[in-house]
C-alpha positions as semicolon CSV with decimal commas, in nm:
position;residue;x (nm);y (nm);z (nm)
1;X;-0,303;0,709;1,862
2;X;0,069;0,777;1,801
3;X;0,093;0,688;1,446
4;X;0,416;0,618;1,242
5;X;0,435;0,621;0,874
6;X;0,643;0,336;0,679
7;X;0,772;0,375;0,319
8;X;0,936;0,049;0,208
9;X;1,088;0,132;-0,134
10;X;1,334;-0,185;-0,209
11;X;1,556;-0,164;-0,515
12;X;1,609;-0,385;-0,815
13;X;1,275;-0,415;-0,929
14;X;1,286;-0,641;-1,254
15;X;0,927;-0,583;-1,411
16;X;1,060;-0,175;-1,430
17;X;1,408;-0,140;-1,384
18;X;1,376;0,116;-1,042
19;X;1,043;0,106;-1,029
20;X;1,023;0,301;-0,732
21;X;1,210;0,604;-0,894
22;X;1,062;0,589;-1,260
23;X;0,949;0,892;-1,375
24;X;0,584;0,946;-1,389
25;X;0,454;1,234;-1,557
26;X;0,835;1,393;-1,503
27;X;0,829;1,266;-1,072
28;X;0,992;0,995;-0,951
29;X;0,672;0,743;-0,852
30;X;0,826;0,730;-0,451
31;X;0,726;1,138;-0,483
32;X;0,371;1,070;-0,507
33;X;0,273;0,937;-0,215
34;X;0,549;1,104;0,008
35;X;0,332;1,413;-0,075
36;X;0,017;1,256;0,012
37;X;0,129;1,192;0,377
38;X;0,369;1,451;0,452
39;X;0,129;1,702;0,582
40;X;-0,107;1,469;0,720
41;X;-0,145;1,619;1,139
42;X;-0,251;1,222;1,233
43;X;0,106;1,121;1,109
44;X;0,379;1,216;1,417
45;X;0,714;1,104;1,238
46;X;0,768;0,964;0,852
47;X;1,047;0,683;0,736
48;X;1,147;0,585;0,430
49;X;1,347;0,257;0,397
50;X;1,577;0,141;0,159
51;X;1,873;-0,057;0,052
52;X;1,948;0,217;-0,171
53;X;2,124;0,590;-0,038
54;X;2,030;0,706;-0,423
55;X;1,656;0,666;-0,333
56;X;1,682;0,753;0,018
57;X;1,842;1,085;-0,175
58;X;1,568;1,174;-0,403
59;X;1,317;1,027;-0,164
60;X;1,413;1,368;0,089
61;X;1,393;1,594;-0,182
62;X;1,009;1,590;-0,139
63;X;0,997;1,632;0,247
64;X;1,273;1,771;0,458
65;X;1,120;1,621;0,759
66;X;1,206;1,245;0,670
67;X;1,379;0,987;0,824
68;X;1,583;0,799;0,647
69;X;1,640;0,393;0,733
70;X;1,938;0,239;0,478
71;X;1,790;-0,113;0,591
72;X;2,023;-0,383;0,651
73;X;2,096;-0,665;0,348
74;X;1,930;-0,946;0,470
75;X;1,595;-0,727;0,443
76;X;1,714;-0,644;0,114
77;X;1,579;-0,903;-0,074
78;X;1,347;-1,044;-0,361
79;X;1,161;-1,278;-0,136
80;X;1,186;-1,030;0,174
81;X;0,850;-1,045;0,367
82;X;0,712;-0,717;0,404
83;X;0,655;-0,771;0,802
84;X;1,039;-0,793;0,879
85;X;1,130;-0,469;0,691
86;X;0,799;-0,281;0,892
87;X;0,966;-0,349;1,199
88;X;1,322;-0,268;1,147
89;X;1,209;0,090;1,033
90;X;1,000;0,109;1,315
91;X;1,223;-0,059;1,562
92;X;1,478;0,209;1,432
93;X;1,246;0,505;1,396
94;X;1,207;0,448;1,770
95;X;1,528;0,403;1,898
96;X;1,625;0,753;1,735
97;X;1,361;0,956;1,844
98;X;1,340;0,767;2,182
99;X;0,969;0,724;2,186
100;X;0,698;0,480;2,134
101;X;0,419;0,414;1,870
102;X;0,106;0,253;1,926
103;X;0,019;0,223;1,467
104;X;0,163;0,233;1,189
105;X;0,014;0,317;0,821
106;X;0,239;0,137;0,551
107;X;0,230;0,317;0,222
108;X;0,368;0,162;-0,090
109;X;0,538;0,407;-0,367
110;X;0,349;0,162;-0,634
111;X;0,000;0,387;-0,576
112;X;0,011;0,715;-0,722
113;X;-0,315;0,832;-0,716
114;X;-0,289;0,853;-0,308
115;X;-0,387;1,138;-0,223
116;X;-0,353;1,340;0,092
117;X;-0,739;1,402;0,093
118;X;-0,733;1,003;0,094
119;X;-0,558;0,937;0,381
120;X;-0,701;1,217;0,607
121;X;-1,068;1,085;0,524
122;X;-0,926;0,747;0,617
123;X;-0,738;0,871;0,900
124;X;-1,063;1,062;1,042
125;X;-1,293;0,743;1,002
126;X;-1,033;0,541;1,151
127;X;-1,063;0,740;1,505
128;X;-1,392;0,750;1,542
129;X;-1,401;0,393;1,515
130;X;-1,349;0,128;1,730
131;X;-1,154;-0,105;1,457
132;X;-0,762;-0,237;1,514
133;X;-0,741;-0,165;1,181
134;X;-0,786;-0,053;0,832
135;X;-0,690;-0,158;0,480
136;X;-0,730;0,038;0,139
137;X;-1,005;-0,156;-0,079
138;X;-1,131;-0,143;-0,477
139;X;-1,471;-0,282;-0,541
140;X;-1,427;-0,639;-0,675
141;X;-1,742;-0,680;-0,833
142;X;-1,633;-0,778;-1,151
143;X;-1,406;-1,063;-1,045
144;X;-1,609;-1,200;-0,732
145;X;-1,489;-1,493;-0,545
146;X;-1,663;-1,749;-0,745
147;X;-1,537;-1,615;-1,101
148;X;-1,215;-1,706;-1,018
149;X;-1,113;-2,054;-1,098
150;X;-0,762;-2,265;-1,140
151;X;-0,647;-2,555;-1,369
152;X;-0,757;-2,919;-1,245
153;X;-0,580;-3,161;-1,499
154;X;-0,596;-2,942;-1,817
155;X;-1,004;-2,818;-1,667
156;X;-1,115;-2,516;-1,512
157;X;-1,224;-2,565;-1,165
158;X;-1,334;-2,324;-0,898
159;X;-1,004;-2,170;-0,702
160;X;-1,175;-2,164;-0,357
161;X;-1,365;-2,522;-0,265
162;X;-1,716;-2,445;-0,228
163;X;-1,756;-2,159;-0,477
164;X;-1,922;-2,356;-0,710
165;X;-2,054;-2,118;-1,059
166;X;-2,287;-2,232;-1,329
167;X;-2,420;-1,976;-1,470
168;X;-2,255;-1,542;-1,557
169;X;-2,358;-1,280;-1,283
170;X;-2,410;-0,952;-1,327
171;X;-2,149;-0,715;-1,214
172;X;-2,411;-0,502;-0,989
173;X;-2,522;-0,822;-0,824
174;X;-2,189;-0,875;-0,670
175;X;-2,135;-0,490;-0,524
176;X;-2,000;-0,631;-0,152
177;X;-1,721;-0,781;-0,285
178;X;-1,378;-0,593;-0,247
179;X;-1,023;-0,691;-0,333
180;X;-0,703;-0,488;-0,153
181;X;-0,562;-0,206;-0,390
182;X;-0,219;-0,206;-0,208
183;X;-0,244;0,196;-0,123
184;X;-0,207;0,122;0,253
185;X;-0,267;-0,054;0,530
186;X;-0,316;0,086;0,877
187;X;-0,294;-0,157;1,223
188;X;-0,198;-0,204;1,579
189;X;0,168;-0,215;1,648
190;X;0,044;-0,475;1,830
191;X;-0,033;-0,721;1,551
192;X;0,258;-0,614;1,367
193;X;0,458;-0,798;1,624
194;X;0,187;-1,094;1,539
195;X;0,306;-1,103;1,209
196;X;-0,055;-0,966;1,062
197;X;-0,115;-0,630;0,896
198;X;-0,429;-0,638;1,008
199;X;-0,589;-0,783;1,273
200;X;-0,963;-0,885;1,374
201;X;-1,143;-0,532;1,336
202;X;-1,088;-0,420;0,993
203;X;-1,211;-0,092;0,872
204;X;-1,260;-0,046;0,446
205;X;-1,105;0,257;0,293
206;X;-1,270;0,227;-0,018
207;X;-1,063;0,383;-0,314
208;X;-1,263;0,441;-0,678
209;X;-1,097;0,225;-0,989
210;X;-0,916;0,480;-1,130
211;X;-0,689;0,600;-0,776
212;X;-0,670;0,213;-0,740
213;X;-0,401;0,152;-1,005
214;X;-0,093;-0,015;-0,845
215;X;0,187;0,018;-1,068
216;X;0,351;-0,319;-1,127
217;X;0,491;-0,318;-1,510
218;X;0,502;-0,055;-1,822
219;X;0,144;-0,112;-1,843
220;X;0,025;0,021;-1,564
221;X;0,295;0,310;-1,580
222;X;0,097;0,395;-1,925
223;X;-0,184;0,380;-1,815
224;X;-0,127;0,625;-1,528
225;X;0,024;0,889;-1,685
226;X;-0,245;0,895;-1,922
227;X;-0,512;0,953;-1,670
228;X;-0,292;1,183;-1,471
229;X;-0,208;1,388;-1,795
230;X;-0,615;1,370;-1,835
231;X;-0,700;1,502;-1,487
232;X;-0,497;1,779;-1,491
């Protein structure tokens, strides 16, 4: 496996005004997970992409070893799929270092409770495997499938056809059900070119609640210093 890292870290955010460079605990949140994966042996080369130089410049503070990709403005924005961006900095990544990758692992600067104990566990059980693939999980059993409904002229209906409920469930009858935490997701170059981020092997990385928390407004940015300042 010759495996190429991918940190997307767009600018403009509106639910936190540079989200991806808010401090956290006194860190910009990009820092966090740049210091998960920078020592990680499985990992050959590291990118960061941007629209922005200003976090491409704080974004090398935290690993000298970085490459930086100032993406191009028509993967620059709001509704820019994330599959287009992927592989531009790998496209690019490629072209400079005149070599070839056969995965890539895109991390996401919204998860920082990565960990670089995280990704080499994931890493590990990846390789011994024979999956094209692996995504970072949360147990979902206390929003299952069939809790989940959607508004049918002004009534609640169930959101998937089929998952009919009538009665509550207990949360430890529904412990195979997991939900994507956004941490990362690991694939084929292969499908990349596809257009999936996954593809028909997929391995779990399953993450625990609390290292789940993807920061997407003030909320969650509370909430995660808190626990940080509590696990110290």
């Amino acid at each position: 496996m010759r495996l190429l890292a991918i940190l997307p870290v767009r600018s403009g955010s509106k639910s936190i005004p540079n989200k991806n460079i808010a401090k956290l605990n006194g860190e910009p949140l990009l820092s966090y997970v740049i210091n998960a994966a920078k020592n990680i042996t499985e990992i050959e080369d590291f990118v960061v992409t941007s629209d922005s130089n200003k976090y491409l410049e704080i974004a090398k503070r935290y690993c000298d070893n970085l490459i930086l990709r100032n993406r191009p403005k028509n993967l620059s924005n709001d509704n820019t799929p994330d599959i287009p961006v992927l592989i531009d900095a790998l496209e690019y990544v490629e072209n400079f270092l005149k070599k070839k990758y056969t995965h890539i692992i895109q991390l996401h600067a919204t998860s920082p409770f990565l960990r670089e104990e995280h990704l080499s566990q994931a890493l590990k059980k990846f390789v011994c495997s024979n999956a094209d693939s692996m995504v970072s999980v949360k147990s979902a059993s206390e929003i299952p499938p069939f809790k989940i409904k959607k508004l049918l002229n002004n009534y609640l209906v169930p959101a998937i056809n089929g998952l009919n409920e009538f009665t509550t469930s207990r949360r430890q009858d529904n412990n195979n059900f997991y939900i994507r935490n956004g941490s990362f997701y690991l694939l084929e170059v292969e499908n990349l070119y596809k257009g999936k981020l996954w593809g028909e092997k997929v391995l779990p990385y399953v993450m625990d609640k609390y290292d789940s928390i993807d920061i997407n407004d003030l909320f969650d940015l509370e909430v995660a210093s808190i626990i940080m300042k509590n696990k110290k």
